[in-house]
Short mmCIF file of C-alpha atoms and ligand atoms in Angstrom, two decimals:
data_model
loop_
_atom_site.label_atom_id
_atom_site.label_comp_id
_atom_site.label_asym_id
_atom_site.label_seq_id
_atom_site.Cartn_x
_atom_site.Cartn_y
_atom_site.Cartn_z
CA MET A 3 4.07 2.25 -54.26
CA SER A 4 1.59 2.87 -51.46
CA GLY A 5 -1.45 5.16 -51.68
CA SER A 6 -3.70 5.77 -54.65
CA PHE A 7 -3.27 8.28 -57.44
CA PRO A 8 -6.56 8.84 -59.22
CA MET A 9 -6.93 11.04 -62.27
CA ASN A 10 -7.31 14.83 -61.82
CA GLY A 11 -10.91 15.63 -60.87
CA GLY A 12 -13.14 18.58 -61.82
CA ASN A 13 -13.54 20.21 -65.21
CA GLY A 14 -10.46 22.45 -65.30
CA ILE A 15 -7.89 22.57 -68.10
CA TYR A 16 -5.70 19.93 -66.40
CA SER A 17 -8.62 17.66 -65.45
CA TYR A 18 -8.91 14.09 -66.73
CA THR A 19 -12.28 15.05 -68.20
CA LYS A 20 -10.53 17.52 -70.54
CA ASN A 21 -7.43 15.39 -71.14
CA SER A 22 -8.60 11.89 -71.92
CA GLU A 23 -8.94 11.88 -75.72
CA PHE A 24 -6.18 9.27 -75.97
CA GLN A 25 -8.12 6.85 -73.76
CA ARG A 26 -11.29 7.67 -75.73
CA GLU A 27 -9.47 6.66 -78.90
CA ALA A 28 -8.52 3.40 -77.20
CA LEU A 29 -12.19 2.82 -76.47
CA ASN A 30 -13.08 3.35 -80.12
CA THR A 31 -10.31 1.00 -81.16
CA ILE A 32 -11.53 -1.88 -79.01
CA LYS A 33 -15.26 -1.28 -79.63
CA GLU A 34 -15.39 -3.79 -82.47
CA MET A 35 -13.68 -6.45 -80.33
CA ILE A 36 -16.17 -5.89 -77.50
CA ASP A 37 -19.09 -6.07 -79.94
CA MET A 38 -17.77 -9.36 -81.28
CA ALA A 39 -17.15 -10.82 -77.82
CA ILE A 40 -20.69 -9.93 -76.72
CA ALA A 41 -22.20 -11.27 -79.95
CA GLU A 42 -20.33 -14.56 -79.54
CA LYS A 43 -20.15 -15.12 -75.80
CA LEU A 44 -22.83 -13.24 -73.87
CA ASP A 45 -25.47 -15.73 -72.75
CA VAL A 46 -28.81 -13.96 -73.14
CA LYS A 47 -31.02 -17.07 -73.19
CA HIS A 48 -31.50 -17.31 -69.44
CA LEU A 49 -32.54 -13.66 -69.23
CA THR A 50 -36.06 -14.34 -70.43
CA SER A 51 -36.95 -16.94 -67.81
CA THR A 52 -35.45 -15.35 -64.69
CA SER A 53 -34.72 -11.67 -64.92
CA ARG A 54 -34.11 -9.21 -67.69
CA SER A 55 -31.51 -7.34 -65.68
CA ILE A 56 -27.87 -7.11 -66.72
CA HIS A 57 -25.27 -5.69 -64.34
CA LEU A 58 -22.19 -3.94 -65.74
CA ALA A 59 -19.17 -2.81 -63.77
CA ASP A 60 -16.52 -0.39 -65.03
CA LEU A 61 -13.47 -1.11 -62.88
CA GLY A 62 -11.37 2.05 -63.12
CA CYS A 63 -14.11 4.33 -64.47
CA SER A 64 -12.39 7.59 -63.49
CA VAL A 65 -14.41 10.84 -63.75
CA GLY A 66 -15.86 10.46 -67.23
CA PRO A 67 -16.94 11.11 -69.85
CA ASN A 68 -15.23 8.02 -71.33
CA THR A 69 -16.94 5.62 -68.96
CA PHE A 70 -20.37 6.70 -70.25
CA ILE A 71 -19.29 5.97 -73.82
CA ALA A 72 -17.81 2.60 -72.79
CA MET A 73 -20.94 1.55 -70.90
CA GLN A 74 -23.22 2.78 -73.69
CA ASN A 75 -21.24 0.68 -76.21
CA VAL A 76 -21.69 -2.44 -74.08
CA ILE A 77 -25.41 -1.75 -73.57
CA ALA A 78 -25.95 -1.27 -77.32
CA ALA A 79 -24.12 -4.51 -78.15
CA ALA A 80 -26.03 -6.51 -75.51
CA GLU A 81 -29.38 -5.13 -76.69
CA LYS A 82 -28.50 -5.89 -80.31
CA LYS A 83 -27.80 -9.51 -79.49
CA TYR A 84 -30.86 -9.90 -77.26
CA TYR A 85 -33.36 -8.47 -79.76
CA ALA A 86 -31.71 -10.22 -82.72
CA LYS A 87 -32.48 -13.53 -81.01
CA SER A 88 -36.13 -12.41 -80.71
CA LEU A 89 -36.27 -13.96 -77.26
CA SER A 90 -38.71 -11.36 -75.99
CA SER A 91 -39.94 -7.90 -76.87
CA GLU A 92 -39.66 -6.90 -73.19
CA LYS A 93 -37.02 -4.25 -72.48
CA LEU A 94 -33.73 -5.22 -70.89
CA GLU A 95 -32.72 -3.46 -67.69
CA PHE A 96 -29.13 -2.40 -67.13
CA GLN A 97 -27.50 -1.49 -63.83
CA VAL A 98 -24.09 0.12 -64.18
CA PHE A 99 -21.64 0.10 -61.27
CA PHE A 100 -18.89 2.72 -61.39
CA ASN A 101 -15.77 1.64 -59.53
CA ASP A 102 -12.50 3.43 -58.92
CA HIS A 103 -10.18 4.42 -56.09
CA ILE A 104 -11.99 5.90 -53.11
CA SER A 105 -10.36 9.30 -53.77
CA ASN A 106 -11.59 9.40 -57.38
CA ASP A 107 -13.75 12.51 -58.08
CA PHE A 108 -17.12 10.71 -58.18
CA ASN A 109 -18.90 14.07 -57.81
CA THR A 110 -17.74 15.12 -61.28
CA LEU A 111 -18.69 11.71 -62.63
CA PHE A 112 -22.25 11.81 -61.29
CA ALA A 113 -22.71 15.52 -62.04
CA ALA A 114 -22.28 14.62 -65.72
CA LEU A 115 -25.30 12.30 -65.64
CA PRO A 116 -28.23 14.07 -67.34
CA TRP A 117 -31.14 13.18 -65.06
CA LEU A 118 -30.16 14.89 -61.97
CA SER A 119 -32.18 17.77 -60.57
CA LYS A 120 -30.62 21.22 -60.58
CA VAL A 121 -31.18 24.90 -59.92
CA PRO A 122 -33.36 26.31 -62.73
CA GLU A 123 -30.92 27.67 -65.33
CA LYS A 124 -32.93 30.87 -65.83
CA LEU A 125 -32.05 31.94 -62.26
CA LEU A 126 -28.42 32.27 -63.29
CA ASP A 127 -29.12 34.62 -66.21
CA LYS A 128 -28.34 38.16 -65.04
CA ASN A 129 -30.42 39.68 -67.86
CA SER A 130 -33.55 37.69 -67.10
CA PRO A 131 -36.43 38.74 -64.79
CA THR A 132 -35.78 35.39 -63.06
CA TRP A 133 -32.26 36.48 -61.93
CA ASN A 134 -32.53 35.56 -58.24
CA LYS A 135 -29.91 37.96 -56.87
CA GLY A 136 -29.17 37.71 -53.15
CA LYS A 137 -31.43 34.68 -52.69
CA ILE A 138 -30.84 30.97 -52.28
CA HIS A 139 -34.43 29.85 -52.81
CA TYR A 140 -37.83 31.00 -54.09
CA THR A 141 -38.98 32.04 -50.61
CA GLY A 142 -39.97 35.70 -50.87
CA ALA A 143 -38.89 35.82 -54.55
CA SER A 144 -40.80 37.20 -57.54
CA GLY A 145 -43.56 35.30 -59.37
CA GLU A 146 -41.17 34.70 -62.30
CA VAL A 147 -38.71 32.94 -59.99
CA MET A 148 -41.49 30.82 -58.49
CA LYS A 149 -42.56 29.81 -62.02
CA ALA A 150 -38.97 28.85 -62.93
CA TYR A 151 -38.73 26.62 -59.83
CA ALA A 152 -42.15 25.12 -60.57
CA ALA A 153 -41.11 24.28 -64.15
CA GLN A 154 -37.87 22.70 -62.92
CA PHE A 155 -39.79 20.68 -60.32
CA GLU A 156 -42.18 19.44 -63.00
CA SER A 157 -39.34 18.28 -65.22
CA ASP A 158 -37.34 16.69 -62.34
CA MET A 159 -40.45 14.95 -61.03
CA GLU A 160 -41.34 13.61 -64.45
CA ASN A 161 -37.83 12.15 -64.85
CA PHE A 162 -37.98 10.71 -61.34
CA LEU A 163 -41.38 9.07 -61.88
CA GLU A 164 -40.41 7.73 -65.31
CA ALA A 165 -37.32 6.09 -63.80
CA ARG A 166 -39.27 4.63 -60.87
CA ALA A 167 -42.02 3.39 -63.22
CA LYS A 168 -39.43 1.20 -64.91
CA GLU A 169 -38.20 -0.19 -61.60
CA VAL A 170 -41.42 -0.95 -59.74
CA VAL A 171 -42.84 -4.42 -60.38
CA VAL A 172 -46.43 -4.84 -61.54
CA GLY A 173 -48.60 -4.59 -58.43
CA GLY A 174 -45.76 -2.94 -56.48
CA VAL A 175 -46.22 0.13 -54.31
CA MET A 176 -44.18 3.32 -53.96
CA VAL A 177 -44.67 5.77 -51.09
CA LEU A 178 -43.61 9.37 -51.75
CA ALA A 179 -43.02 11.52 -48.66
CA ILE A 180 -42.54 15.05 -49.92
CA GLN A 181 -43.11 18.61 -48.67
CA SER A 182 -46.03 20.45 -50.21
CA LEU A 183 -47.81 23.78 -49.88
CA LEU A 184 -51.49 24.68 -50.05
CA ASP A 185 -52.30 27.26 -52.75
CA ASP A 186 -53.34 29.99 -50.29
CA VAL A 187 -50.38 29.59 -47.91
CA ASP A 188 -47.47 32.03 -48.10
CA GLN A 189 -44.27 29.94 -48.35
CA SER A 190 -42.28 32.56 -46.42
CA LYS A 191 -44.52 31.99 -43.34
CA THR A 192 -43.95 28.22 -43.22
CA PRO A 193 -41.23 26.61 -41.03
CA SER A 194 -39.14 25.64 -44.07
CA GLY A 195 -39.66 29.11 -45.59
CA LEU A 196 -38.38 30.72 -42.39
CA MET A 197 -35.45 28.32 -42.29
CA PHE A 198 -34.46 29.35 -45.86
CA LYS A 199 -34.77 33.04 -44.93
CA PHE A 200 -32.44 32.64 -41.93
CA VAL A 201 -29.87 30.56 -43.83
CA GLU A 202 -30.04 33.07 -46.70
CA ALA A 203 -29.48 36.02 -44.33
CA GLY A 204 -26.48 34.23 -42.76
CA LEU A 205 -24.95 33.42 -46.15
CA MET A 206 -25.47 36.98 -47.41
CA ASP A 207 -23.75 38.34 -44.27
CA MET A 208 -20.76 36.09 -44.94
CA VAL A 209 -20.62 37.07 -48.65
CA ASN A 210 -20.82 40.76 -47.77
CA ALA A 211 -18.15 40.42 -45.10
CA VAL A 212 -15.78 38.75 -47.59
CA SER A 213 -16.45 41.26 -50.38
CA GLN A 214 -15.89 44.33 -48.12
C1 SAM B 820 -6.27 5.90 -67.26
S1 SAM B 820 -7.66 5.90 -66.25
C2 SAM B 820 -8.87 5.25 -67.34
C3 SAM B 820 -10.25 5.73 -66.98
C4 SAM B 820 -11.37 5.30 -67.89
N1 SAM B 820 -11.54 3.86 -67.86
C5 SAM B 820 -11.20 5.79 -69.31
O1 SAM B 820 -11.12 4.97 -70.21
O2 SAM B 820 -11.16 7.00 -69.53
C6 SAM B 820 -7.37 4.50 -65.16
C7 SAM B 820 -8.28 4.51 -63.96
O3 SAM B 820 -8.11 3.30 -63.23
C8 SAM B 820 -8.20 3.61 -61.86
N2 SAM B 820 -7.58 2.54 -61.05
C9 SAM B 820 -6.29 2.16 -61.06
N3 SAM B 820 -6.10 1.18 -60.16
C10 SAM B 820 -7.31 0.93 -59.59
C11 SAM B 820 -7.74 0.04 -58.56
N4 SAM B 820 -6.90 -0.80 -57.98
N5 SAM B 820 -9.04 0.05 -58.22
C12 SAM B 820 -9.90 0.91 -58.82
N6 SAM B 820 -9.54 1.78 -59.78
C13 SAM B 820 -8.24 1.80 -60.16
C14 SAM B 820 -7.50 4.95 -61.75
O4 SAM B 820 -7.84 5.65 -60.56
C15 SAM B 820 -8.00 5.65 -63.01
O5 SAM B 820 -9.18 6.39 -62.77
#
């Protein structure tokens, strides 16, 4: 048969995400066998002298969430073996490679990962003073909205820096090129603020045209 037929993407009622309990059971069934294979066969001795990085690949990962459980099981078993041998107290590093057909819904897979930045949730609450109706950004929005974005930025940035701190070698350097704003400058008067205002106006026109 030619062509590829990946699992149904998204989160709908017919999606793989919502219809993969059977495969999840299979994962639970083989967990013990994987634990045993790692305990017996995985060579962790060389990790101390060269690198403490282990690469995992899930060939046929689909859209999740099963792949996260599968990879977490492998990570836990590898860590158990490594620390049981008392080879080093240094943390192991794991890099997980998700592989599937090119038409697999990787967006749903990666959207399920917890560390990704997002629109502040409060903006989506219609009953909250942070409900950002008719806007796509904090440009020209209320102080409450600005605070919600600032809090989200703080949390995203902390996650980002924590992750990078684990990756950068001792003595290494990281350069961060990022937009910023002086305290006394009105965001809506800056080039990016104007750009958001124009895009917002265009999008609102389109929404209004469709809803008329
Ligand atoms: C039944 S799903 C299992 C998904 C996941 N491993 C789980 O346990 O939930 C099988 C997956 O294998 C993928 N697959 C099949 N043939 C493949 C190939 N040649 N290369 C990459 N992925 C493939 C399919 O697209 C599908 O996502």
